[in-house]
Amino acid sequence: MRQIVGICMFLFLLSVGANAQTAMLNGKVTDSQKEPIAYASVALMEEDGNTLAAGTISDSEGQFSFDQQPTGRYVLSVSFVGYKTLKLPVDLQKDMTLDCVLADDAIQIGEVTVEANRSNTVKRTAQGQTFMLSAASMKKKDIIQALQEIPALTIDPDTRKIFMSNGSQPLVLINGVRREGGLSAISPEDIISVDVVQTASAEFMREGYTSVVNIKVKKSDRKYTLVNAGINTHPAIRFGIADASLETGNSRSSFYLSAQSFAFLNNKSDMTENTMTAGSLRELTYKRNSHYDDTYVALGGDRLWNDRQYSSFSMTFDYIPQWSEAEGKDRITDRSTGEVTDYRHWRELNDKSYTGSLNLYHKYRFENASAIDFLLQLSLSKNTNRADQWEENEYSSYGLFYDFHNSRTGISFTPSYQFALAGFQFKMGLNTYFLSNRIKQRGESPSAFSHREWDEYLYLNVNREWGRFSLAASLGIDAVYRKVEEHKDNYYNLRPVIGVGYHFNARHSLAFQFNMQSVSPGIVQLNPYNTSSDTLTVSSGNPYLKPYHVSKYRLSYTMTEGAFYIEPSLEYRRIDDAIVSAGEDKGGYYEKSLANQGKSTLFSGGVNVRYTIKRIGYVGIRFMYHHLEYPDIRQKNDYFSGYAYGGLDYGKAGLTFSYGLPDYSYDMYMRTYSSPESNLTLTYNVSDSWNIMAGMRFIGWEKHIERHTEMPGYSYYYDNRFTNRGNIFMIGARYKLRKHSKADREQKKLQNTEKGFRLISE
């Protein structure tokens, strides 16, 4: 609490100091057609025209602002690729507002405009960073390929997923609103900028999002049709992804349809599992073959009724079947007598998950530029989860059989109101959410488990810029009413978010961000049934779990000098009452459950660097040092993480590559190692519509995952070596059709991120 009060006092002093300035210079940058020019460079020079007094970049509406400037005479310089530089004399004696109209540069338009590199144009505010794509990336046929040059993001081209540089998955927005399933239909040449918000506002934290990526796309007023489809696969082992998107519309309405399927249908592994309790040692070795598929379909549309009213809808369906079969040897050793018993081991897992959603949205704008909107979401999911395991020898045999049928229903209604007051931008909203889960266990001893939750969540966002300073603050408060079987529980969560930014000039900026998140236990963690397939272990959830609390602090400095983008950063994370494993030996077996017992602190420091090679491409590297402590058990862990990436283009050919250091993760009693991830793709543009691809995944070695668990009276070792997940050769192609351009309207494509849940997994 003292930390929050201190931060609030600091922000108050900043605002007082900022408001003490007497001269403010505002302006808007437009072209000859009065269309705003986003992210133009704006420099306020001393009267001699050689000394920089202050600098900034125009926002998405072309507007810029300088305050806390001493009165006097200046020269304002405004520039953007494809336009002539504008220089205006300014006599700043009181607050002023200027209209800056840039004229087309007949010499620069065409070849130079196309080849210009804007990728080092980065704007930093308290909310996050805004990146521009290079000319080479804007020529790509696929948005996933184009986004790989953004240094704050990590892109997996094989699964087509977007991650933050720290590995978390952000909420992806298009023009400030949600859209899932239609991302592939966006042409990179239409992308104006990419906003990367490392610390999401409280508006999104109830859903579990801690970061946001907002892709801003150009607008037009003509009819349009966009088609984008591609495949990237290894046919022999049936590993890869295929996607297709269609969007069509005009200035008033649109309709989109998209589908995507990722599969790994012949995933072979050599497995080892060792379990040790006070009385027994189990050594299991086996070979496993597994199949995984994820097929997603989305359709939706929107309608701009008039200048004030806008509506949209979307429907999604996700189907994820999994199957695996394992066969090997199991050895049980009695630690007191040394007696050894060998068994033949066989196990089969069948898992199917179905998730569907319906989303309805409406927005109304008032004459004073304020707005109110409503979002209604319905999600339904079902999951069947079966496991069949046998252990036998010539003297005896025994089996384990699980058959879980899980269902989930979620309903959410969210109204919000946006307005401006005293120079601040406000947004306040209320999210009402109801969730019902039910787990049925079938078999010889059938049983059922139910979980219901009602959540009322209120949030307020506040944003403002004062010259060189920027502020982004928000607060979320939710009241949760939960019933697990006959156990009832009520609790309240507070989610504050504070961001402060300061830009020294157009190339150097500093940002501090803080957020505190409460994370509620999931249905699997609450489930009281045994889900272990280990004959020495009984493992279940705990219906009495409480939310745990995560506090994060981040300080970063952003510098863009010449061809370099450099961002050193320091991060601190504290977790209280984390959900961790707890257990005790019961004589013949070990009983594991979950408890709110974990406390940890994590300090991270490192640097993110990207170098732009003129007219060729870019290379980048991220490197972080981590120091993790669990004070309750006096455990300390030091480890490193890193990621190198790059993209090179020459003529019609392009090359992208990435390599990540081995991944280490720790919790209170477990440590996990995962071998490096790597990817290399060569692309050749056959025509304006087609390109072909060839590449390799998991270069140099086979994928390997290793896990160690050490608890009082219990230890467990897991080793998974994927025998055909190494040096995977990939081939693919992509087709893109672009007919006219997008309509001049706000787009709202809604998503539902709940993928259901499963109790037994590999």
Coordinates of C-alpha atoms in Angstrom, one line a residue, residues 14-505:
L14 CA 5.0 15.6 -11.8
S15 CA 1.6 16.9 -12.8
V16 CA 2.0 20.1 -10.7
G17 CA 5.4 20.7 -12.2
A18 CA 4.1 20.2 -15.7
N19 CA 1.1 22.5 -15.3
A20 CA 3.5 25.2 -13.9
Q21 CA 4.7 25.9 -17.6
T22 CA 3.2 28.9 -19.2
A23 CA 3.7 28.3 -22.9
M24 CA 2.3 25.4 -24.9
L25 CA 2.6 24.7 -28.6
N26 CA 0.0 22.4 -30.2
G27 CA -0.4 21.5 -33.8
K28 CA -1.7 19.0 -36.4
V29 CA 0.2 17.6 -39.4
T30 CA -1.9 17.1 -42.6
D31 CA -1.3 16.6 -46.3
S32 CA -2.7 18.8 -49.1
Q33 CA -6.0 16.9 -48.9
K34 CA -6.3 17.7 -45.2
E35 CA -5.8 14.1 -44.3
P36 CA -3.8 13.6 -41.0
I37 CA -0.2 12.4 -41.3
A38 CA 0.6 10.0 -38.5
Y39 CA 4.1 9.7 -36.9
A40 CA 5.7 12.6 -38.7
S41 CA 8.9 13.9 -37.1
V42 CA 8.3 17.3 -35.4
A43 CA 11.4 19.2 -34.1
L44 CA 11.3 22.5 -32.3
M45 CA 14.6 24.2 -33.0
E46 CA 16.2 27.3 -31.5
E47 CA 16.0 30.5 -33.6
D48 CA 19.4 29.7 -35.2
G49 CA 17.8 26.6 -36.8
N50 CA 20.7 24.3 -35.7
T51 CA 20.0 23.6 -32.0
L52 CA 17.3 21.2 -31.0
A53 CA 15.1 22.5 -28.2
A54 CA 12.5 19.7 -28.2
G55 CA 11.3 16.9 -30.4
T56 CA 8.3 14.6 -30.8
I57 CA 6.3 12.5 -33.3
S58 CA 2.7 13.2 -34.4
D59 CA 0.1 10.7 -33.1
S60 CA -2.2 8.6 -35.2
E61 CA -4.5 11.6 -35.8
G62 CA -1.5 13.8 -36.9
Q63 CA -1.5 15.9 -33.7
F64 CA 1.5 16.9 -31.6
S65 CA 2.1 19.0 -28.5
F66 CA 5.0 20.8 -26.8
D67 CA 4.6 22.5 -23.4
Q68 CA 6.9 23.6 -20.6
Q69 CA 8.9 25.5 -23.2
P70 CA 10.5 28.8 -22.4
T71 CA 8.9 31.7 -24.3
G72 CA 11.0 32.9 -27.2
R73 CA 11.6 32.6 -30.9
Y74 CA 11.9 29.1 -32.5
V75 CA 11.8 27.3 -35.8
L76 CA 9.4 24.4 -36.1
S77 CA 10.6 21.6 -38.5
V78 CA 8.1 19.0 -39.7
S79 CA 9.1 16.1 -41.9
F80 CA 7.8 12.7 -43.2
V81 CA 8.9 10.4 -46.0
G82 CA 7.3 11.3 -49.3
Y83 CA 6.7 15.0 -48.3
K84 CA 8.7 18.2 -48.4
T85 CA 10.1 19.3 -45.0
L86 CA 8.1 22.2 -43.6
K87 CA 9.9 24.9 -41.6
L88 CA 7.9 27.6 -39.8
P89 CA 9.1 30.5 -37.6
V90 CA 7.4 30.5 -34.3
D91 CA 7.2 33.4 -31.8
L92 CA 6.1 31.5 -28.7
Q93 CA 4.9 34.1 -26.2
K94 CA 1.7 32.3 -25.2
D95 CA -0.2 29.1 -25.9
M96 CA -0.4 28.5 -29.7
T97 CA -2.0 26.0 -32.1
L98 CA -0.6 25.5 -35.6
D99 CA -1.8 23.8 -38.8
C100 CA 1.2 22.1 -40.5
V101 CA 0.4 21.2 -44.1
L102 CA 3.0 19.1 -45.9
A103 CA 3.4 19.3 -49.6
D104 CA 4.0 16.2 -51.7
D105 CA 7.6 15.8 -52.8
A106 CA 7.5 15.0 -56.5
I107 CA 11.1 13.8 -56.4
Q108 CA 10.7 11.5 -53.3
I109 CA 7.3 10.0 -54.3
G110 CA 7.7 6.7 -56.1
E111 CA 11.0 4.9 -55.9
V112 CA 12.4 6.7 -52.8
T113 CA 9.1 6.5 -50.9
V114 CA 8.8 2.8 -51.5
E115 CA 12.4 2.1 -50.4
A116 CA 12.5 4.4 -47.4
N117 CA 13.0 2.7 -44.1
R118 CA 10.9 4.0 -41.2
S119 CA 11.5 1.0 -38.9
N120 CA 13.7 3.1 -36.6
T121 CA 10.9 5.6 -36.1
V122 CA 9.7 4.7 -32.6
K123 CA 7.5 6.7 -30.3
R124 CA 7.5 6.0 -26.6
T125 CA 4.8 7.1 -24.2
A126 CA 3.7 5.9 -20.7
Q127 CA 1.4 3.4 -22.4
G128 CA 4.0 1.7 -24.6
Q129 CA 6.0 2.0 -27.8
T130 CA 4.8 2.7 -31.4
F131 CA 6.8 1.0 -34.2
M132 CA 6.7 1.6 -37.9
L133 CA 7.3 -1.1 -40.5
S134 CA 10.2 -0.9 -43.0
A135 CA 9.5 -0.7 -46.7
A136 CA 10.7 -4.3 -47.1
S137 CA 8.3 -5.6 -44.5
M138 CA 5.4 -3.7 -45.9
K139 CA 6.0 -5.5 -49.2
K140 CA 5.5 -8.9 -47.5
K141 CA 2.4 -10.9 -48.5
D142 CA 1.9 -12.2 -45.0
I143 CA 1.4 -10.0 -41.9
I144 CA 3.1 -12.6 -39.7
Q145 CA 6.3 -12.3 -41.7
A146 CA 6.1 -8.5 -41.6
L147 CA 5.7 -8.3 -37.8
Q148 CA 8.9 -10.3 -37.2
E149 CA 11.0 -7.1 -37.4
I150 CA 9.3 -5.5 -34.4
P151 CA 11.9 -5.9 -31.7
A152 CA 9.4 -6.0 -28.8
L153 CA 7.7 -9.0 -30.2
T154 CA 8.5 -12.7 -30.8
I155 CA 6.7 -14.3 -33.8
D156 CA 6.3 -18.0 -34.3
P157 CA 5.7 -18.4 -38.1
D158 CA 4.9 -22.1 -37.8
T159 CA 2.0 -21.7 -35.4
R160 CA 1.3 -18.1 -36.5
K161 CA 1.2 -16.9 -32.9
I162 CA 2.4 -13.5 -31.5
F163 CA 4.2 -13.3 -28.2
M164 CA 5.8 -10.5 -26.2
S165 CA 9.6 -10.5 -25.8
N166 CA 9.2 -12.0 -22.3
G167 CA 7.2 -15.0 -23.7
S168 CA 3.7 -13.9 -22.6
Q169 CA 0.9 -13.8 -25.2
P170 CA -0.8 -10.4 -25.6
L171 CA -4.2 -9.3 -26.6
V172 CA -4.1 -8.4 -30.2
L173 CA -6.2 -5.4 -31.4
I174 CA -6.8 -3.9 -34.8
N175 CA -7.3 -0.2 -34.9
G176 CA -7.9 -0.3 -31.1
V177 CA -10.6 -3.0 -31.1
R178 CA -10.6 -6.8 -31.0
R179 CA -10.3 -9.1 -34.0
E180 CA -9.4 -12.7 -34.1
G181 CA -9.4 -14.9 -37.2
G182 CA -9.1 -12.0 -39.6
L183 CA -5.5 -11.1 -38.9
S184 CA -4.2 -13.0 -42.0
A185 CA -6.4 -10.9 -44.3
I186 CA -4.5 -7.7 -43.4
S187 CA -2.0 -6.6 -46.0
P188 CA 1.3 -5.4 -44.5
E189 CA 1.3 -2.4 -46.9
D190 CA -1.9 -1.2 -45.1
I191 CA -0.2 -1.1 -41.7
I192 CA 0.4 2.4 -40.4
S193 CA 2.1 1.4 -37.1
V194 CA 2.2 -1.2 -34.4
D195 CA 1.6 -0.2 -30.8
V196 CA 3.2 -2.5 -28.2
V197 CA 2.0 -2.0 -24.6
Q198 CA 4.1 -3.9 -22.2
T199 CA 1.8 -3.2 -19.3
A200 CA -1.9 -3.5 -20.2
S201 CA -4.5 -1.2 -18.5
A202 CA -6.8 -2.5 -15.9
E203 CA -9.5 -2.7 -18.6
F204 CA -8.0 -6.0 -19.8
M205 CA -6.5 -7.4 -16.6
R206 CA -9.7 -9.2 -15.5
E207 CA -9.4 -11.4 -18.6
G208 CA -5.8 -12.2 -17.6
Y209 CA -4.0 -10.0 -20.2
T210 CA -0.9 -8.2 -19.0
S211 CA 0.1 -6.8 -22.4
V212 CA -1.5 -5.5 -25.6
V213 CA -0.5 -5.2 -29.3
N214 CA -2.5 -2.8 -31.4
I215 CA -2.0 -2.8 -35.2
K216 CA -3.2 0.4 -36.9
V217 CA -4.4 -0.1 -40.4
K218 CA -5.0 2.4 -43.2
K219 CA -8.6 3.4 -44.1
S220 CA -10.3 3.9 -47.4
D221 CA -13.8 4.6 -48.7
R222 CA -14.0 2.1 -51.6
K223 CA -15.3 -1.4 -51.9
Y224 CA -12.7 -4.0 -51.2
T225 CA -12.0 -7.8 -51.2
L226 CA -9.0 -9.3 -49.4
V227 CA -8.0 -13.0 -49.7
N228 CA -4.9 -14.5 -48.0
A229 CA -4.1 -18.2 -47.8
G230 CA -1.0 -20.2 -47.1
I231 CA 0.4 -23.5 -46.0
N232 CA 3.7 -24.4 -44.4
T233 CA 4.3 -28.1 -43.7
H234 CA 6.5 -31.2 -43.6
P235 CA 4.3 -33.7 -45.3
A236 CA 6.2 -36.8 -44.3
I237 CA 5.7 -36.3 -40.5
R238 CA 2.6 -34.3 -41.0
F239 CA 3.7 -31.2 -39.1
G240 CA 2.6 -27.7 -40.1
I241 CA -0.1 -25.1 -40.4
A242 CA -2.6 -24.0 -43.1
D243 CA -4.7 -20.9 -43.0
A244 CA -7.1 -19.0 -45.2
S245 CA -9.0 -15.7 -44.8
L246 CA -11.6 -13.8 -46.8
E247 CA -12.9 -10.3 -46.1
T248 CA -15.2 -8.2 -48.2
G249 CA -17.1 -5.0 -47.6
N250 CA -17.6 -1.3 -48.4
S251 CA -17.7 2.0 -46.6
R252 CA -20.6 0.9 -44.4
S253 CA -20.4 -2.8 -43.8
S254 CA -18.1 -5.9 -44.0
F255 CA -18.1 -9.6 -43.7
Y256 CA -15.2 -11.9 -42.9
L257 CA -14.5 -15.6 -42.8
S258 CA -11.3 -17.3 -41.7
A259 CA -10.0 -20.7 -40.8
Q260 CA -6.7 -22.1 -39.5
S261 CA -5.5 -25.6 -38.7
F262 CA -2.2 -26.5 -36.9
A263 CA -1.2 -30.2 -36.7
F264 CA 1.6 -32.5 -35.5
L265 CA 0.2 -35.9 -36.3
N266 CA 3.2 -38.2 -35.9
N267 CA 5.0 -36.9 -32.9
K268 CA 7.3 -39.6 -31.5
S269 CA 9.1 -39.5 -28.2
D270 CA 11.4 -41.5 -26.0
M271 CA 10.2 -41.0 -22.5
T272 CA 11.6 -41.5 -19.0
E273 CA 9.7 -41.0 -15.7
N274 CA 11.2 -41.7 -12.3
T275 CA 9.1 -41.3 -9.1
M276 CA 10.5 -41.8 -5.6
T277 CA 8.5 -41.8 -2.3
A278 CA 9.6 -42.8 1.2
G279 CA 8.9 -46.4 0.5
S280 CA 9.2 -47.0 -3.3
L281 CA 11.0 -46.1 -6.5
R282 CA 9.3 -46.3 -9.8
E283 CA 11.4 -46.3 -13.0
L284 CA 9.3 -46.0 -16.2
T285 CA 10.7 -46.0 -19.8
Y286 CA 8.5 -46.0 -22.8
K287 CA 8.0 -44.9 -26.4
R288 CA 5.1 -42.6 -27.2
N289 CA 3.4 -41.6 -30.4
S290 CA 1.0 -38.7 -30.3
H291 CA -1.3 -36.6 -32.5
Y292 CA -2.4 -33.0 -32.0
D293 CA -4.6 -30.9 -34.1
D294 CA -6.1 -27.4 -33.5
T295 CA -8.7 -26.2 -36.1
Y296 CA -10.2 -22.8 -35.7
V297 CA -13.0 -21.1 -37.7
A298 CA -14.3 -17.6 -37.3
L299 CA -16.9 -15.5 -39.1
G300 CA -18.3 -12.1 -38.4
G301 CA -19.2 -8.7 -39.8
D302 CA -19.9 -5.1 -38.9
R303 CA -22.1 -2.2 -39.9
L304 CA -21.6 1.6 -39.6
W305 CA -25.2 2.8 -39.3
N306 CA -24.3 6.5 -39.4
D307 CA -21.6 8.8 -38.1
R308 CA -22.5 8.0 -34.5
Q309 CA -23.6 4.3 -34.4
Y310 CA -21.6 1.2 -35.2
S311 CA -22.4 -2.5 -34.6
S312 CA -20.5 -5.8 -35.1
F313 CA -20.8 -9.5 -34.4
S314 CA -18.6 -12.6 -34.5
M315 CA -18.9 -16.3 -34.1
T316 CA -16.0 -18.6 -33.4
F317 CA -15.5 -22.4 -33.2
D318 CA -12.4 -24.2 -32.0
Y319 CA -11.8 -28.0 -32.1
I320 CA -8.8 -29.6 -30.5
P321 CA -8.4 -33.4 -30.6
Q322 CA -5.4 -35.1 -29.0
W323 CA -4.4 -38.7 -28.9
S324 CA -1.4 -40.6 -27.7
E325 CA -0.3 -44.2 -27.2
A326 CA 2.7 -45.3 -25.0
E327 CA 4.3 -48.7 -24.5
G328 CA 7.3 -49.6 -22.4
K329 CA 8.7 -51.0 -19.2
D330 CA 7.9 -50.2 -15.6
R331 CA 10.1 -51.2 -12.6
I332 CA 8.9 -50.8 -9.0
T333 CA 11.6 -51.1 -6.3
D334 CA 10.7 -51.5 -2.6
R335 CA 13.3 -49.2 -0.9
S336 CA 13.1 -51.0 2.4
T337 CA 13.7 -54.5 1.2
G338 CA 15.3 -53.9 -2.2
E339 CA 12.7 -56.1 -3.9
V340 CA 12.3 -55.3 -7.6
T341 CA 9.1 -56.0 -9.7
D342 CA 9.0 -55.5 -13.5
Y343 CA 5.9 -54.7 -15.4
R344 CA 4.9 -54.1 -19.0
H345 CA 3.4 -50.6 -19.4
W346 CA 0.7 -49.5 -21.8
R347 CA -1.2 -46.2 -21.8
E348 CA -3.7 -44.5 -24.2
L349 CA -5.0 -40.9 -23.9
N350 CA -8.0 -39.5 -25.9
D351 CA -8.9 -35.9 -25.5
K352 CA -11.3 -33.8 -27.4
S353 CA -12.1 -30.1 -26.8
Y354 CA -14.9 -28.0 -28.4
T355 CA -15.2 -24.3 -27.8
G356 CA -17.7 -21.9 -29.4
S357 CA -18.5 -18.2 -28.9
L358 CA -20.9 -15.5 -29.9
N359 CA -20.0 -11.8 -29.6
L360 CA -22.2 -8.8 -30.1
Y361 CA -21.0 -5.2 -29.9
H362 CA -22.6 -1.7 -30.3
K363 CA -21.1 1.8 -30.0
Y364 CA -22.7 5.2 -29.9
R365 CA -20.8 8.5 -30.2
F366 CA -22.2 11.7 -28.7
E367 CA -21.8 15.2 -30.1
N368 CA -19.2 16.2 -27.6
A369 CA -16.9 13.3 -28.8
S370 CA -17.6 11.1 -25.8
A371 CA -18.9 7.6 -26.5
I372 CA -20.6 4.6 -24.9
D373 CA -20.4 1.0 -26.0
F374 CA -21.8 -2.4 -25.1
L375 CA -20.2 -5.8 -25.5
L376 CA -22.1 -9.1 -24.9
Q377 CA -20.1 -12.4 -25.0
L378 CA -21.3 -16.0 -24.7
S379 CA -18.9 -18.9 -24.7
L380 CA -19.6 -22.6 -24.5
S381 CA -17.0 -25.4 -24.3
K382 CA -17.0 -29.2 -23.8
N383 CA -14.2 -31.5 -23.2
T384 CA -13.9 -35.3 -23.1
N385 CA -10.8 -36.6 -21.4
R386 CA -10.1 -40.3 -21.2
A387 CA -7.0 -42.2 -20.1
D388 CA -6.6 -46.0 -20.0
Q389 CA -3.4 -47.5 -18.4
W390 CA -2.3 -51.1 -17.8
E391 CA 0.6 -52.5 -15.9
E392 CA 1.1 -56.3 -16.0
N393 CA 3.6 -59.2 -15.7
E394 CA 3.2 -62.9 -15.6
Y395 CA 2.0 -62.9 -12.0
S396 CA -0.4 -59.9 -11.8
S397 CA -1.9 -57.0 -13.6
Y398 CA -3.7 -53.8 -12.7
G399 CA -5.2 -50.8 -14.5
L400 CA -6.1 -47.2 -14.1
F401 CA -9.0 -45.7 -16.1
Y402 CA -10.3 -42.1 -16.1
D403 CA -13.2 -40.8 -18.1
F404 CA -13.9 -37.1 -17.5
H405 CA -16.6 -35.1 -19.2
N406 CA -16.2 -31.4 -18.7
S407 CA -18.5 -28.5 -19.7
R408 CA -18.2 -24.7 -19.3
T409 CA -20.6 -21.8 -19.9
G410 CA -19.5 -18.2 -19.7
I411 CA -21.6 -15.1 -20.1
S412 CA -20.1 -11.5 -20.1
F413 CA -21.7 -8.1 -20.5
T414 CA -19.5 -5.0 -20.6
P415 CA -20.7 -1.4 -21.0
S416 CA -18.1 1.4 -21.0
Y417 CA -18.1 5.2 -21.3
Q418 CA -15.3 7.4 -22.8
F419 CA -14.9 11.1 -22.3
A420 CA -12.4 14.0 -21.9
L421 CA -12.2 16.3 -18.9
A422 CA -9.6 19.0 -18.0
G423 CA -7.1 17.7 -20.6
F424 CA -7.4 14.1 -19.4
Q425 CA -8.8 11.2 -21.4
F426 CA -11.0 8.9 -19.3
K427 CA -12.6 5.5 -19.9
M428 CA -14.7 3.7 -17.3
G429 CA -16.5 0.4 -17.6
L430 CA -18.3 -2.4 -15.8
N431 CA -17.8 -6.0 -16.7
T432 CA -20.4 -8.5 -15.4
Y433 CA -19.2 -12.1 -15.8
F434 CA -20.8 -15.4 -15.0
L435 CA -19.0 -18.7 -15.3
S436 CA -20.3 -22.3 -14.7
N437 CA -18.1 -25.4 -14.8
R438 CA -19.1 -29.0 -14.3
I439 CA -16.9 -32.1 -14.3
K440 CA -18.3 -35.6 -14.5
Q441 CA -16.2 -38.6 -13.8
R442 CA -17.6 -41.8 -15.3
G443 CA -16.7 -45.3 -14.6
E444 CA -17.1 -47.7 -11.7
S445 CA -17.3 -44.9 -9.2
P446 CA -19.1 -42.0 -11.0
S447 CA -19.1 -38.6 -9.4
A448 CA -19.6 -34.9 -10.3
F449 CA -18.0 -31.6 -9.5
S450 CA -19.5 -28.2 -10.0
H451 CA -18.0 -24.7 -9.9
R452 CA -19.9 -21.4 -10.3
E453 CA -18.5 -17.9 -10.3
W454 CA -20.0 -14.4 -10.5
D455 CA -17.7 -11.5 -11.1
E456 CA -18.5 -7.8 -11.0
Y457 CA -15.5 -5.8 -12.3
L458 CA -15.3 -2.0 -12.4
Y459 CA -12.4 -0.2 -14.0
L460 CA -11.2 3.4 -14.8
N461 CA -8.5 4.4 -17.2
V462 CA -6.9 7.9 -17.2
N463 CA -4.4 9.2 -19.8
R464 CA -2.7 12.5 -20.4
E465 CA 0.4 14.0 -22.0
W466 CA 2.2 17.1 -20.7
G467 CA 4.8 18.0 -23.2
R468 CA 7.7 15.6 -22.5
F469 CA 5.8 13.8 -19.8
S470 CA 3.0 11.2 -20.3
L471 CA 0.8 9.4 -17.8
A472 CA -1.3 6.2 -18.2
A473 CA -3.0 5.1 -15.0
S474 CA -5.9 2.8 -14.3
L475 CA -7.6 1.0 -11.5
G476 CA -9.7 -2.1 -11.6
I477 CA -11.8 -3.5 -8.7
D478 CA -13.7 -6.7 -8.8
A479 CA -15.9 -8.6 -6.4
V480 CA -16.0 -12.3 -7.0
Y481 CA -18.7 -14.7 -5.6
R482 CA -17.6 -18.3 -6.0
K483 CA -19.3 -21.6 -5.1
V484 CA -17.3 -24.8 -5.4
E485 CA -19.6 -27.7 -4.6
E486 CA -21.1 -26.7 -1.2
H487 CA -18.2 -24.4 -0.4
K488 CA -18.9 -20.7 -0.8
D489 CA -16.3 -18.0 -1.0
N490 CA -16.4 -14.2 -1.6
Y491 CA -13.3 -12.1 -2.2
Y492 CA -12.3 -8.7 -3.7
N493 CA -9.3 -7.9 -6.0
L494 CA -7.6 -4.6 -6.6
R495 CA -5.7 -4.1 -9.8
P496 CA -3.8 -0.8 -10.1
V497 CA -1.7 0.1 -13.2
I498 CA 0.6 3.1 -13.4
G499 CA 2.8 4.2 -16.3
V500 CA 5.0 7.3 -16.5
G501 CA 6.9 8.3 -19.6
Y502 CA 9.4 11.1 -20.4
H503 CA 11.0 11.7 -23.8
F504 CA 14.2 13.7 -23.8
N505 CA 13.9 14.2 -27.5

